[in-house]
PDB file of N, CA and C in Angstrom:
ATOM      1  N   MET U   1       0.929  -1.135  -0.069  1.00 78.00           N
ATOM      2  CA  MET U   1      -0.167   0.270   0.048  1.00 78.00           C
ATOM      3  C   MET U   1       1.140   1.276  -0.163  1.00 78.00           C
ATOM      4  N   VAL U   2       0.435   2.228  -1.174  1.00 86.00           N
ATOM      5  CA  VAL U   2       1.157   3.542  -0.679  1.00 86.00           C
ATOM      6  C   VAL U   2       1.392   4.471   0.226  1.00 86.00           C
ATOM      7  N   ASN U   3       0.533   4.263   1.043  1.00 88.00           N
ATOM      8  CA  ASN U   3       0.237   5.353   2.263  1.00 88.00           C
ATOM      9  C   ASN U   3       1.733   4.310   3.279  1.00 88.00           C
ATOM     10  N   GLU U   4       1.149   3.377   3.600  1.00 90.00           N
ATOM     11  CA  GLU U   4       2.306   2.853   4.725  1.00 90.00           C
ATOM     12  C   GLU U   4       4.001   2.661   3.867  1.00 90.00           C
ATOM     13  N   GLN U   5       4.318   2.314   2.774  1.00 91.00           N
ATOM     14  CA  GLN U   5       5.106   2.875   2.341  1.00 91.00           C
ATOM     15  C   GLN U   5       6.041   3.759   2.100  1.00 91.00           C
ATOM     16  N   LEU U   6       5.089   5.015   2.223  1.00 91.00           N
ATOM     17  CA  LEU U   6       5.840   6.262   2.058  1.00 91.00           C
ATOM     18  C   LEU U   6       5.680   6.549   3.724  1.00 91.00           C
ATOM     19  N   CYS U   7       4.792   6.028   4.432  1.00 92.00           N
ATOM     20  CA  CYS U   7       5.365   6.205   6.000  1.00 92.00           C
ATOM     21  C   CYS U   7       6.607   5.449   6.681  1.00 92.00           C
ATOM     22  N   LYS U   8       6.775   4.358   6.078  1.00 94.00           N
ATOM     23  CA  LYS U   8       8.101   3.782   6.146  1.00 94.00           C
ATOM     24  C   LYS U   8       9.548   4.307   6.101  1.00 94.00           C
ATOM     25  N   LEU U   9       9.077   5.025   4.611  1.00 93.00           N
ATOM     26  CA  LEU U   9      10.484   5.596   3.449  1.00 93.00           C
ATOM     27  C   LEU U   9      10.858   6.725   4.300  1.00 93.00           C
ATOM     28  N   ARG U  10       9.349   7.456   4.747  1.00 95.00           N
ATOM     29  CA  ARG U  10       9.930   8.932   5.344  1.00 95.00           C
ATOM     30  C   ARG U  10      10.098   8.981   6.986  1.00 95.00           C
ATOM     31  N   GLY U  11       9.741   8.036   8.213  1.00 95.00           N
ATOM     32  CA  GLY U  11       9.804   8.052   8.730  1.00 95.00           C
ATOM     33  C   GLY U  11       8.401   8.248   9.836  1.00 95.00           C
ATOM     34  N   SER U  12       7.491   8.789   8.899  1.00 95.00           N
ATOM     35  CA  SER U  12       6.526   9.577   9.764  1.00 95.00           C
ATOM     36  C   SER U  12       5.431   8.710  10.125  1.00 95.00           C
ATOM     37  N   PRO U  13       4.427   9.455  10.810  1.00 94.00           N
ATOM     38  CA  PRO U  13       3.328   8.418  11.203  1.00 94.00           C
ATOM     39  C   PRO U  13       1.771   8.972  10.136  1.00 94.00           C
ATOM     40  N   LYS U  14       2.284  10.104   9.756  1.00 94.00           N
ATOM     41  CA  LYS U  14       1.527  10.776   9.304  1.00 94.00           C
ATOM     42  C   LYS U  14       0.880  10.268   7.815  1.00 94.00           C
ATOM     43  N   ASP U  15      -0.480  10.251   7.378  1.00 91.00           N
ATOM     44  CA  ASP U  15      -0.871   9.718   6.281  1.00 91.00           C
ATOM     45  C   ASP U  15       0.019  10.116   5.025  1.00 91.00           C
ATOM     46  N   PHE U  16       0.180   9.125   4.129  1.00 91.00           N
ATOM     47  CA  PHE U  16       1.322   8.988   2.857  1.00 91.00           C
ATOM     48  C   PHE U  16       2.591   9.688   3.696  1.00 91.00           C
ATOM     49  N   GLY U  17       3.087   9.670   4.791  1.00 93.00           N
ATOM     50  CA  GLY U  17       4.228   9.879   5.243  1.00 93.00           C
ATOM     51  C   GLY U  17       4.269  11.428   5.860  1.00 93.00           C
ATOM     52  N   GLY U  18       3.187  12.614   5.436  1.00 93.00           N
ATOM     53  CA  GLY U  18       3.177  13.853   5.414  1.00 93.00           C
ATOM     54  C   GLY U  18       3.447  14.468   3.747  1.00 93.00           C
ATOM     55  N   VAL U  19       3.639  13.597   2.857  1.00 93.00           N
ATOM     56  CA  VAL U  19       3.613  13.842   1.680  1.00 93.00           C
ATOM     57  C   VAL U  19       2.231  14.482   0.997  1.00 93.00           C
ATOM     58  N   PRO U  20       2.256  15.359   0.494  1.00 90.00           N
ATOM     59  CA  PRO U  20       0.748  15.847  -0.003  1.00 90.00           C
ATOM     60  C   PRO U  20       0.859  15.312  -1.050  1.00 90.00           C
ATOM     61  N   ILE U  21      -1.131  14.939  -1.374  1.00 85.00           N
ATOM     62  CA  ILE U  21      -1.333  13.884  -2.204  1.00 85.00           C
ATOM     63  C   ILE U  21      -2.949  14.331  -2.788  1.00 85.00           C
ATOM     64  N   VAL U  22      -2.771  14.137  -4.340  1.00 81.00           N
ATOM     65  CA  VAL U  22      -3.957  14.339  -4.799  1.00 81.00           C
ATOM     66  C   VAL U  22      -3.950  13.246  -5.904  1.00 81.00           C
ATOM     67  N   LEU U  23      -5.387  12.980  -5.509  1.00 75.00           N
ATOM     68  CA  LEU U  23      -6.297  11.694  -5.853  1.00 75.00           C
ATOM     69  C   LEU U  23      -6.804  11.907  -6.853  1.00 75.00           C
ATOM     70  N   PHE U  24      -6.844  11.226  -8.000  1.00 69.00           N
ATOM     71  CA  PHE U  24      -8.116  11.385  -9.082  1.00 69.00           C
ATOM     72  C   PHE U  24      -8.631   9.821  -9.231  1.00 69.00           C
ATOM     73  N   CYS U  25      -9.902   9.930  -9.136  1.00 69.00           N
ATOM     74  CA  CYS U  25     -10.438   8.368  -9.030  1.00 69.00           C
ATOM     75  C   CYS U  25     -11.802   8.972 -10.337  1.00 69.00           C
ATOM     76  N   GLY U  26     -12.089   7.797 -11.161  1.00 65.00           N
ATOM     77  CA  GLY U  26     -12.991   7.690 -12.068  1.00 65.00           C
ATOM     78  C   GLY U  26     -14.110   7.919 -11.560  1.00 65.00           C
ATOM     79  N   SER U  27     -15.157   7.705 -12.294  1.00 64.00           N
ATOM     80  CA  SER U  27     -16.717   7.642 -12.272  1.00 64.00           C
ATOM     81  C   SER U  27     -17.152   6.854 -11.098  1.00 64.00           C
ATOM     82  N   PHE U  28     -17.831   7.123 -10.249  1.00 57.00           N
ATOM     83  CA  PHE U  28     -17.981   6.267  -9.473  1.00 57.00           C
ATOM     84  C   PHE U  28     -19.521   5.761  -9.615  1.00 57.00           C
ATOM     85  N   HIS U  29     -19.797   6.655 -10.827  1.00 58.00           N
ATOM     86  CA  HIS U  29     -21.462   6.092 -10.867  1.00 58.00           C
ATOM     87  C   HIS U  29     -21.036   5.201 -12.052  1.00 58.00           C
ATOM     88  N   GLN U  30     -20.343   5.674 -12.923  1.00 63.00           N
ATOM     89  CA  GLN U  30     -20.257   5.036 -14.094  1.00 63.00           C
ATOM     90  C   GLN U  30     -20.163   3.140 -13.711  1.00 63.00           C
ATOM     91  N   PHE U  31     -18.719   2.443 -12.974  1.00 64.00           N
ATOM     92  CA  PHE U  31     -18.802   1.346 -13.102  1.00 64.00           C
ATOM     93  C   PHE U  31     -18.917   0.706 -11.801  1.00 64.00           C
ATOM     94  N   ARG U  32     -19.131  -0.590 -11.409  1.00 62.00           N
ATOM     95  CA  ARG U  32     -19.681  -0.615 -10.171  1.00 62.00           C
ATOM     96  C   ARG U  32     -17.789  -1.357  -9.539  1.00 62.00           C
ATOM     97  N   PRO U  33     -17.712  -1.160  -8.061  1.00 61.00           N
ATOM     98  CA  PRO U  33     -16.395  -1.457  -7.828  1.00 61.00           C
ATOM     99  C   PRO U  33     -15.665  -2.859  -8.368  1.00 61.00           C
ATOM    100  N   VAL U  34     -14.554  -3.319  -8.344  1.00 61.00           N
ATOM    101  CA  VAL U  34     -13.923  -4.527  -8.445  1.00 61.00           C
ATOM    102  C   VAL U  34     -14.394  -5.127  -7.426  1.00 61.00           C
ATOM    103  N   GLN U  35     -14.873  -6.521  -7.805  1.00 62.00           N
ATOM    104  CA  GLN U  35     -15.434  -7.538  -6.983  1.00 62.00           C
ATOM    105  C   GLN U  35     -16.645  -6.688  -5.675  1.00 62.00           C
ATOM    106  N   GLU U  36     -16.969  -5.957  -6.461  1.00 64.00           N
ATOM    107  CA  GLU U  36     -18.423  -5.414  -5.426  1.00 64.00           C
ATOM    108  C   GLU U  36     -17.432  -4.532  -3.791  1.00 64.00           C
ATOM    109  N   ARG U  37     -16.675  -4.478  -4.317  1.00 71.00           N
ATOM    110  CA  ARG U  37     -15.982  -3.548  -2.725  1.00 71.00           C
ATOM    111  C   ARG U  37     -15.565  -2.628  -2.526  1.00 71.00           C
ATOM    112  N   SER U  38     -16.405  -1.194  -2.569  1.00 76.00           N
ATOM    113  CA  SER U  38     -15.811   0.095  -2.969  1.00 76.00           C
ATOM    114  C   SER U  38     -15.421   0.432  -1.278  1.00 76.00           C
ATOM    115  N   ILE U  39     -14.487   1.176  -1.349  1.00 78.00           N
ATOM    116  CA  ILE U  39     -13.402   1.901  -0.412  1.00 78.00           C
ATOM    117  C   ILE U  39     -14.698   2.818   0.571  1.00 78.00           C
ATOM    118  N   LEU U  40     -15.920   3.320  -0.235  1.00 78.00           N
ATOM    119  CA  LEU U  40     -16.277   4.556   0.106  1.00 78.00           C
ATOM    120  C   LEU U  40     -17.135   3.388   1.509  1.00 78.00           C
ATOM    121  N   LEU U  41     -17.667   2.085   1.442  1.00 80.00           N
ATOM    122  CA  LEU U  41     -17.917   1.880   2.562  1.00 80.00           C
ATOM    123  C   LEU U  41     -17.036   0.829   3.383  1.00 80.00           C
ATOM    124  N   PRO U  42     -17.820   0.566   4.630  1.00 84.00           N
ATOM    125  CA  PRO U  42     -16.499   0.168   5.613  1.00 84.00           C
ATOM    126  C   PRO U  42     -17.245  -1.861   4.999  1.00 84.00           C
ATOM    127  N   SER U  43     -16.536  -2.367   5.911  1.00 82.00           N
ATOM    128  CA  SER U  43     -16.030  -3.779   5.318  1.00 82.00           C
ATOM    129  C   SER U  43     -17.423  -4.518   6.095  1.00 82.00           C
ATOM    130  N   ALA U  44     -17.663  -4.236   7.176  1.00 82.00           N
ATOM    131  CA  ALA U  44     -19.256  -4.480   7.568  1.00 82.00           C
ATOM    132  C   ALA U  44     -20.619  -4.394   6.334  1.00 82.00           C
ATOM    133  N   ALA U  45     -20.152  -3.096   5.294  1.00 80.00           N
ATOM    134  CA  ALA U  45     -21.386  -3.267   4.461  1.00 80.00           C
ATOM    135  C   ALA U  45     -20.944  -4.087   3.267  1.00 80.00           C
ATOM    136  N   VAL U  46     -20.381  -4.706   3.285  1.00 71.00           N
ATOM    137  CA  VAL U  46     -19.706  -5.503   2.019  1.00 71.00           C
ATOM    138  C   VAL U  46     -20.653  -6.727   1.989  1.00 71.00           C
ATOM    139  N   VAL U  47     -21.188  -7.202   1.516  1.00 66.00           N
ATOM    140  CA  VAL U  47     -22.072  -8.518   1.382  1.00 66.00           C
ATOM    141  C   VAL U  47     -20.845  -9.720   0.994  1.00 66.00           C
ATOM    142  N   LEU U  48     -20.902 -10.755   2.061  1.00 55.00           N
ATOM    143  CA  LEU U  48     -19.968 -11.632   1.717  1.00 55.00           C
ATOM    144  C   LEU U  48     -20.506 -12.509   0.752  1.00 55.00           C
ATOM    145  N   SER U  49     -19.640 -13.271  -0.074  1.00 59.00           N
ATOM    146  CA  SER U  49     -20.112 -13.977  -1.228  1.00 59.00           C
ATOM    147  C   SER U  49     -20.545 -15.672  -0.104  1.00 59.00           C
ATOM    148  N   TYR U  50     -21.341 -16.897  -0.720  1.00 52.00           N
ATOM    149  CA  TYR U  50     -21.244 -17.632  -0.631  1.00 52.00           C
ATOM    150  C   TYR U  50     -20.149 -18.515   0.080  1.00 52.00           C
ATOM    151  N   ASP U  51     -18.597 -18.327  -0.440  1.00 57.00           N
ATOM    152  CA  ASP U  51     -17.940 -18.882  -0.067  1.00 57.00           C
ATOM    153  C   ASP U  51     -16.907 -18.340   0.860  1.00 57.00           C
ATOM    154  N   ASN U  52     -17.907 -17.048   1.407  1.00 61.00           N
ATOM    155  CA  ASN U  52     -16.772 -16.173   2.250  1.00 61.00           C
ATOM    156  C   ASN U  52     -15.289 -15.888   1.694  1.00 61.00           C
ATOM    157  N   SER U  53     -15.141 -15.240   0.351  1.00 60.00           N
ATOM    158  CA  SER U  53     -14.577 -15.071  -0.018  1.00 60.00           C
ATOM    159  C   SER U  53     -13.587 -13.798   0.733  1.00 60.00           C
ATOM    160  N   PHE U  54     -14.136 -12.974   0.972  1.00 61.00           N
ATOM    161  CA  PHE U  54     -14.015 -11.854   1.710  1.00 61.00           C
ATOM    162  C   PHE U  54     -12.940 -12.475   3.184  1.00 61.00           C
ATOM    163  N   LYS U  55     -11.775 -12.540   3.076  1.00 77.00           N
ATOM    164  CA  LYS U  55     -10.856 -12.902   4.358  1.00 77.00           C
ATOM    165  C   LYS U  55     -10.940 -12.053   5.362  1.00 77.00           C
ATOM    166  N   MET U  56     -10.834 -12.829   6.462  1.00 78.00           N
ATOM    167  CA  MET U  56     -10.068 -11.954   7.830  1.00 78.00           C
ATOM    168  C   MET U  56      -9.187 -10.688   6.929  1.00 78.00           C
ATOM    169  N   GLU U  57      -8.045 -11.241   6.317  1.00 78.00           N
ATOM    170  CA  GLU U  57      -6.853 -10.569   6.233  1.00 78.00           C
ATOM    171  C   GLU U  57      -7.414  -9.294   5.070  1.00 78.00           C
ATOM    172  N   GLN U  58      -8.130  -9.728   4.431  1.00 81.00           N
ATOM    173  CA  GLN U  58      -8.807  -8.640   3.526  1.00 81.00           C
ATOM    174  C   GLN U  58      -9.656  -7.419   4.054  1.00 81.00           C
ATOM    175  N   ARG U  59     -10.687  -8.282   5.026  1.00 83.00           N
ATOM    176  CA  ARG U  59     -11.430  -7.038   5.810  1.00 83.00           C
ATOM    177  C   ARG U  59     -10.815  -6.132   6.177  1.00 83.00           C
ATOM    178  N   HIS U  60      -9.674  -6.681   6.746  1.00 85.00           N
ATOM    179  CA  HIS U  60      -8.959  -5.841   7.655  1.00 85.00           C
ATOM    180  C   HIS U  60      -7.851  -4.593   6.505  1.00 85.00           C
ATOM    181  N   GLN U  61      -7.450  -5.168   5.354  1.00 85.00           N
ATOM    182  CA  GLN U  61      -7.097  -3.975   4.418  1.00 85.00           C
ATOM    183  C   GLN U  61      -7.948  -3.478   4.001  1.00 85.00           C
ATOM    184  N   HIS U  62      -9.159  -4.000   3.834  1.00 84.00           N
ATOM    185  CA  HIS U  62     -10.284  -3.273   3.615  1.00 84.00           C
ATOM    186  C   HIS U  62     -10.516  -1.755   4.509  1.00 84.00           C
ATOM    187  N   ASP U  63     -10.754  -2.303   5.718  1.00 89.00           N
ATOM    188  CA  ASP U  63     -10.938  -1.397   6.851  1.00 89.00           C
ATOM    189  C   ASP U  63      -9.926   0.110   6.838  1.00 89.00           C
ATOM    190  N   LYS U  64      -8.906  -0.171   6.879  1.00 90.00           N
ATOM    191  CA  LYS U  64      -7.257   0.498   6.705  1.00 90.00           C
ATOM    192  C   LYS U  64      -7.510   1.685   5.798  1.00 90.00           C
ATOM    193  N   THR U  65      -8.310   0.779   4.352  1.00 88.00           N
ATOM    194  CA  THR U  65      -8.307   1.808   3.020  1.00 88.00           C
ATOM    195  C   THR U  65      -9.321   2.265   3.100  1.00 88.00           C
ATOM    196  N   HIS U  66     -10.491   1.911   3.774  1.00 89.00           N
ATOM    197  CA  HIS U  66     -12.003   3.013   3.987  1.00 89.00           C
ATOM    198  C   HIS U  66     -11.643   3.939   5.001  1.00 89.00           C
ATOM    199  N   ALA U  67     -11.055   3.512   5.979  1.00 91.00           N
ATOM    200  CA  ALA U  67     -10.453   4.704   6.989  1.00 91.00           C
ATOM    201  C   ALA U  67      -9.705   6.088   6.818  1.00 91.00           C
ATOM    202  N   LEU U  68      -8.685   5.624   5.748  1.00 89.00           N
ATOM    203  CA  LEU U  68      -7.544   6.762   4.931  1.00 89.00           C
ATOM    204  C   LEU U  68      -8.176   7.332   4.178  1.00 89.00           C
ATOM    205  N   TRP U  69      -9.327   6.399   3.575  1.00 87.00           N
ATOM    206  CA  TRP U  69     -10.443   7.761   2.287  1.00 87.00           C
ATOM    207  C   TRP U  69     -10.883   8.476   2.945  1.00 87.00           C
ATOM    208  N   LYS U  70     -11.931   7.974   4.271  1.00 90.00           N
ATOM    209  CA  LYS U  70     -12.070   8.997   4.987  1.00 90.00           C
ATOM    210  C   LYS U  70     -11.774  10.140   5.555  1.00 90.00           C
ATOM    211  N   ARG U  71     -10.358  10.167   5.512  1.00 88.00           N
ATOM    212  CA  ARG U  71      -9.506  11.308   6.122  1.00 88.00           C
ATOM    213  C   ARG U  71      -9.003  12.364   4.771  1.00 88.00           C
ATOM    214  N   PHE U  72      -9.495  11.962   3.599  1.00 86.00           N
ATOM    215  CA  PHE U  72      -9.419  12.906   2.635  1.00 86.00           C
ATOM    216  C   PHE U  72     -10.440  14.130   2.853  1.00 86.00           C
ATOM    217  N   THR U  73      -9.764  15.601   3.079  1.00 84.00           N
ATOM    218  CA  THR U  73     -10.751  16.519   3.433  1.00 84.00           C
ATOM    219  C   THR U  73     -11.124  17.350   2.393  1.00 84.00           C
ATOM    220  N   THR U  74     -10.237  17.313   1.271  1.00 83.00           N
ATOM    221  CA  THR U  74     -10.980  18.478   0.388  1.00 83.00           C
ATOM    222  C   THR U  74     -11.353  17.639  -0.657  1.00 83.00           C
ATOM    223  N   VAL U  75     -12.508  17.619  -1.536  1.00 77.00           N
ATOM    224  CA  VAL U  75     -13.310  17.013  -2.724  1.00 77.00           C
ATOM    225  C   VAL U  75     -13.426  17.699  -3.618  1.00 77.00           C
ATOM    226  N   ILE U  76     -13.702  17.847  -5.021  1.00 78.00           N
ATOM    227  CA  ILE U  76     -14.087  18.170  -5.911  1.00 78.00           C
ATOM    228  C   ILE U  76     -14.518  17.110  -6.794  1.00 78.00           C
ATOM    229  N   ILE U  77     -16.175  17.301  -6.888  1.00 72.00           N
ATOM    230  CA  ILE U  77     -16.496  16.538  -7.863  1.00 72.00           C
ATOM    231  C   ILE U  77     -16.758  17.236  -8.977  1.00 72.00           C
ATOM    232  N   LEU U  78     -16.365  16.442 -10.074  1.00 71.00           N
ATOM    233  CA  LEU U  78     -16.735  16.899 -11.496  1.00 71.00           C
ATOM    234  C   LEU U  78     -17.931  16.188 -11.821  1.00 71.00           C
ATOM    235  N   ASP U  79     -19.081  16.561 -12.196  1.00 70.00           N
ATOM    236  CA  ASP U  79     -20.319  16.743 -12.794  1.00 70.00           C
ATOM    237  C   ASP U  79     -20.744  16.799 -14.120  1.00 70.00           C
ATOM    238  N   GLU U  80     -19.449  16.621 -14.969  1.00 71.00           N
ATOM    239  CA  GLU U  80     -19.705  17.007 -16.590  1.00 71.00           C
ATOM    240  C   GLU U  80     -19.443  15.928 -17.091  1.00 71.00           C
ATOM    241  N   GLN U  81     -20.684  15.337 -17.987  1.00 67.00           N
ATOM    242  CA  GLN U  81     -19.650  14.325 -18.611  1.00 67.00           C
ATOM    243  C   GLN U  81     -19.029  14.596 -20.036  1.00 67.00           C
ATOM    244  N   VAL U  82     -17.835  14.312 -19.771  1.00 77.00           N
ATOM    245  CA  VAL U  82     -16.566  14.346 -20.890  1.00 77.00           C
ATOM    246  C   VAL U  82     -16.418  13.523 -21.879  1.00 77.00           C
ATOM    247  N   ARG U  83     -16.094  12.348 -21.347  1.00 74.00           N
ATOM    248  CA  ARG U  83     -15.976  11.227 -22.137  1.00 74.00           C
ATOM    249  C   ARG U  83     -16.742  10.952 -23.645  1.00 74.00           C
ATOM    250  N   ALA U  84     -18.043  11.050 -22.976  1.00 79.00           N
ATOM    251  CA  ALA U  84     -18.806  10.725 -24.331  1.00 79.00           C
ATOM    252  C   ALA U  84     -19.796  11.841 -24.557  1.00 79.00           C
ATOM    253  N   ALA U  85     -19.293  13.221 -24.523  1.00 81.00           N
ATOM    254  CA  ALA U  85     -19.859  14.510 -24.780  1.00 81.00           C
ATOM    255  C   ALA U  85     -20.135  14.375 -26.391  1.00 81.00           C
ATOM    256  N   GLY U  86     -21.198  14.762 -26.496  1.00 87.00           N
ATOM    257  CA  GLY U  86     -22.069  14.822 -27.869  1.00 87.00           C
ATOM    258  C   GLY U  86     -21.534  13.069 -28.669  1.00 87.00           C
ATOM    259  N   ASP U  87     -21.514  12.144 -27.870  1.00 89.00           N
ATOM    260  CA  ASP U  87     -21.731  11.057 -28.838  1.00 89.00           C
ATOM    261  C   ASP U  87     -23.009  10.196 -27.755  1.00 89.00           C
ATOM    262  N   PRO U  88     -24.142  10.453 -28.353  1.00 89.00           N
ATOM    263  CA  PRO U  88     -25.262   9.638 -27.481  1.00 89.00           C
ATOM    264  C   PRO U  88     -25.342   8.076 -27.660  1.00 89.00           C
ATOM    265  N   GLU U  89     -24.761   7.601 -28.540  1.00 88.00           N
ATOM    266  CA  GLU U  89     -24.239   6.180 -28.448  1.00 88.00           C
ATOM    267  C   GLU U  89     -23.294   5.332 -27.684  1.00 88.00           C
ATOM    268  N   LEU U  90     -22.221   6.431 -27.332  1.00 86.00           N
ATOM    269  CA  LEU U  90     -21.257   5.839 -26.644  1.00 86.00           C
ATOM    270  C   LEU U  90     -21.786   5.982 -25.017  1.00 86.00           C
ATOM    271  N   GLN U  91     -22.905   7.112 -24.646  1.00 83.00           N
ATOM    272  CA  GLN U  91     -23.165   7.637 -23.396  1.00 83.00           C
ATOM    273  C   GLN U  91     -24.048   6.275 -23.439  1.00 83.00           C
ATOM    274  N   ALA U  92     -25.180   5.611 -24.171  1.00 85.00           N
ATOM    275  CA  ALA U  92     -26.088   4.829 -23.783  1.00 85.00           C
ATOM    276  C   ALA U  92     -25.161   3.711 -23.657  1.00 85.00           C
ATOM    277  N   LEU U  93     -24.228   3.244 -24.074  1.00 86.00           N
ATOM    278  CA  LEU U  93     -23.114   2.098 -23.987  1.00 86.00           C
ATOM    279  C   LEU U  93     -22.593   2.111 -23.188  1.00 86.00           C
ATOM    280  N   LEU U  94     -22.305   2.846 -22.239  1.00 81.00           N
ATOM    281  CA  LEU U  94     -21.864   3.419 -21.003  1.00 81.00           C
ATOM    282  C   LEU U  94     -23.151   3.116 -19.824  1.00 81.00           C
ATOM    283  N   THR U  95     -24.079   3.291 -20.085  1.00 82.00           N
ATOM    284  CA  THR U  95     -25.134   3.215 -18.922  1.00 82.00           C
ATOM    285  C   THR U  95     -25.181   1.847 -19.490  1.00 82.00           C
ATOM    286  N   ARG U  96     -25.502   1.364 -19.898  1.00 84.00           N
ATOM    287  CA  ARG U  96     -25.634  -0.166 -20.364  1.00 84.00           C
ATOM    288  C   ARG U  96     -24.860  -0.917 -19.641  1.00 84.00           C
ATOM    289  N   ILE U  97     -23.265  -0.854 -19.501  1.00 81.00           N
ATOM    290  CA  ILE U  97     -22.593  -1.449 -18.863  1.00 81.00           C
ATOM    291  C   ILE U  97     -22.635  -1.338 -17.341  1.00 81.00           C
ATOM    292  N   ARG U  98     -23.145  -0.065 -16.824  1.00 78.00           N
ATOM    293  CA  ARG U  98     -23.013  -0.107 -15.671  1.00 78.00           C
ATOM    294  C   ARG U  98     -24.159  -0.748 -15.056  1.00 78.00           C
ATOM    295  N   LEU U  99     -24.973  -0.584 -16.083  1.00 81.00           N
ATOM    296  CA  LEU U  99     -26.565  -1.403 -15.209  1.00 81.00           C
ATOM    297  C   LEU U  99     -25.943  -3.064 -15.693  1.00 81.00           C
ATOM    298  N   GLY U 100     -25.243  -3.019 -16.038  1.00 82.00           N
ATOM    299  CA  GLY U 100     -24.983  -4.891 -16.185  1.00 82.00           C
ATOM    300  C   GLY U 100     -26.198  -5.547 -17.206  1.00 82.00           C
ATOM    301  N   ILE U 101     -26.299  -4.633 -18.344  1.00 88.00           N
ATOM    302  CA  ILE U 101     -27.483  -4.621 -18.983  1.00 88.00           C
ATOM    303  C   ILE U 101     -26.884  -5.325 -20.521  1.00 88.00           C
ATOM    304  N   HIS U 102     -27.225  -5.512 -21.971  1.00 85.00           N
ATOM    305  CA  HIS U 102     -27.119  -4.960 -23.210  1.00 85.00           C
ATOM    306  C   HIS U 102     -27.781  -5.428 -23.968  1.00 85.00           C
ATOM    307  N   ASN U 103     -27.619  -4.986 -25.389  1.00 86.00           N
ATOM    308  CA  ASN U 103     -28.755  -5.295 -26.317  1.00 86.00           C
ATOM    309  C   ASN U 103     -27.627  -6.286 -27.365  1.00 86.00           C
ATOM    310  N   GLN U 104     -28.442  -6.664 -28.208  1.00 86.00           N
ATOM    311  CA  GLN U 104     -27.478  -7.011 -29.654  1.00 86.00           C
ATOM    312  C   GLN U 104     -26.202  -6.589 -30.346  1.00 86.00           C
ATOM    313  N   SER U 105     -26.580  -5.210 -30.801  1.00 85.00           N
ATOM    314  CA  SER U 105     -25.586  -4.279 -30.876  1.00 85.00           C
ATOM    315  C   SER U 105     -24.244  -3.954 -30.072  1.00 85.00           C
ATOM    316  N   ASP U 106     -24.877  -4.392 -28.890  1.00 82.00           N
ATOM    317  CA  ASP U 106     -23.664  -4.531 -28.044  1.00 82.00           C
ATOM    318  C   ASP U 106     -22.308  -5.655 -28.307  1.00 82.00           C
ATOM    319  N   VAL U 107     -23.166  -6.628 -28.693  1.00 78.00           N
ATOM    320  CA  VAL U 107     -22.218  -8.201 -28.404  1.00 78.00           C
ATOM    321  C   VAL U 107     -21.167  -7.877 -29.892  1.00 78.00           C
TER     322      VAL U 107
END
């Protein structure tokens, strides 16, 4: 984890070793989180799969990451769709991907 490595390298307990961080994230609305595990939520809010694949160590790492995420204090939300601006077909495709549906033209 970048946070832990920077703390270790700089010998500082501060987040990211005291290095100012600018974090760029994609659209949380456009595509679902990998494995349905969003760092916006604590691990207690994550639904376990039938085989309990979200193990104790993963849960611990997730909670550390979630706590770090919550410490970011300045948030700028970009609310204009730029990637698909002027392309209604691409906008529709991205919406279908996000919703997990498709039509014959997507295949």
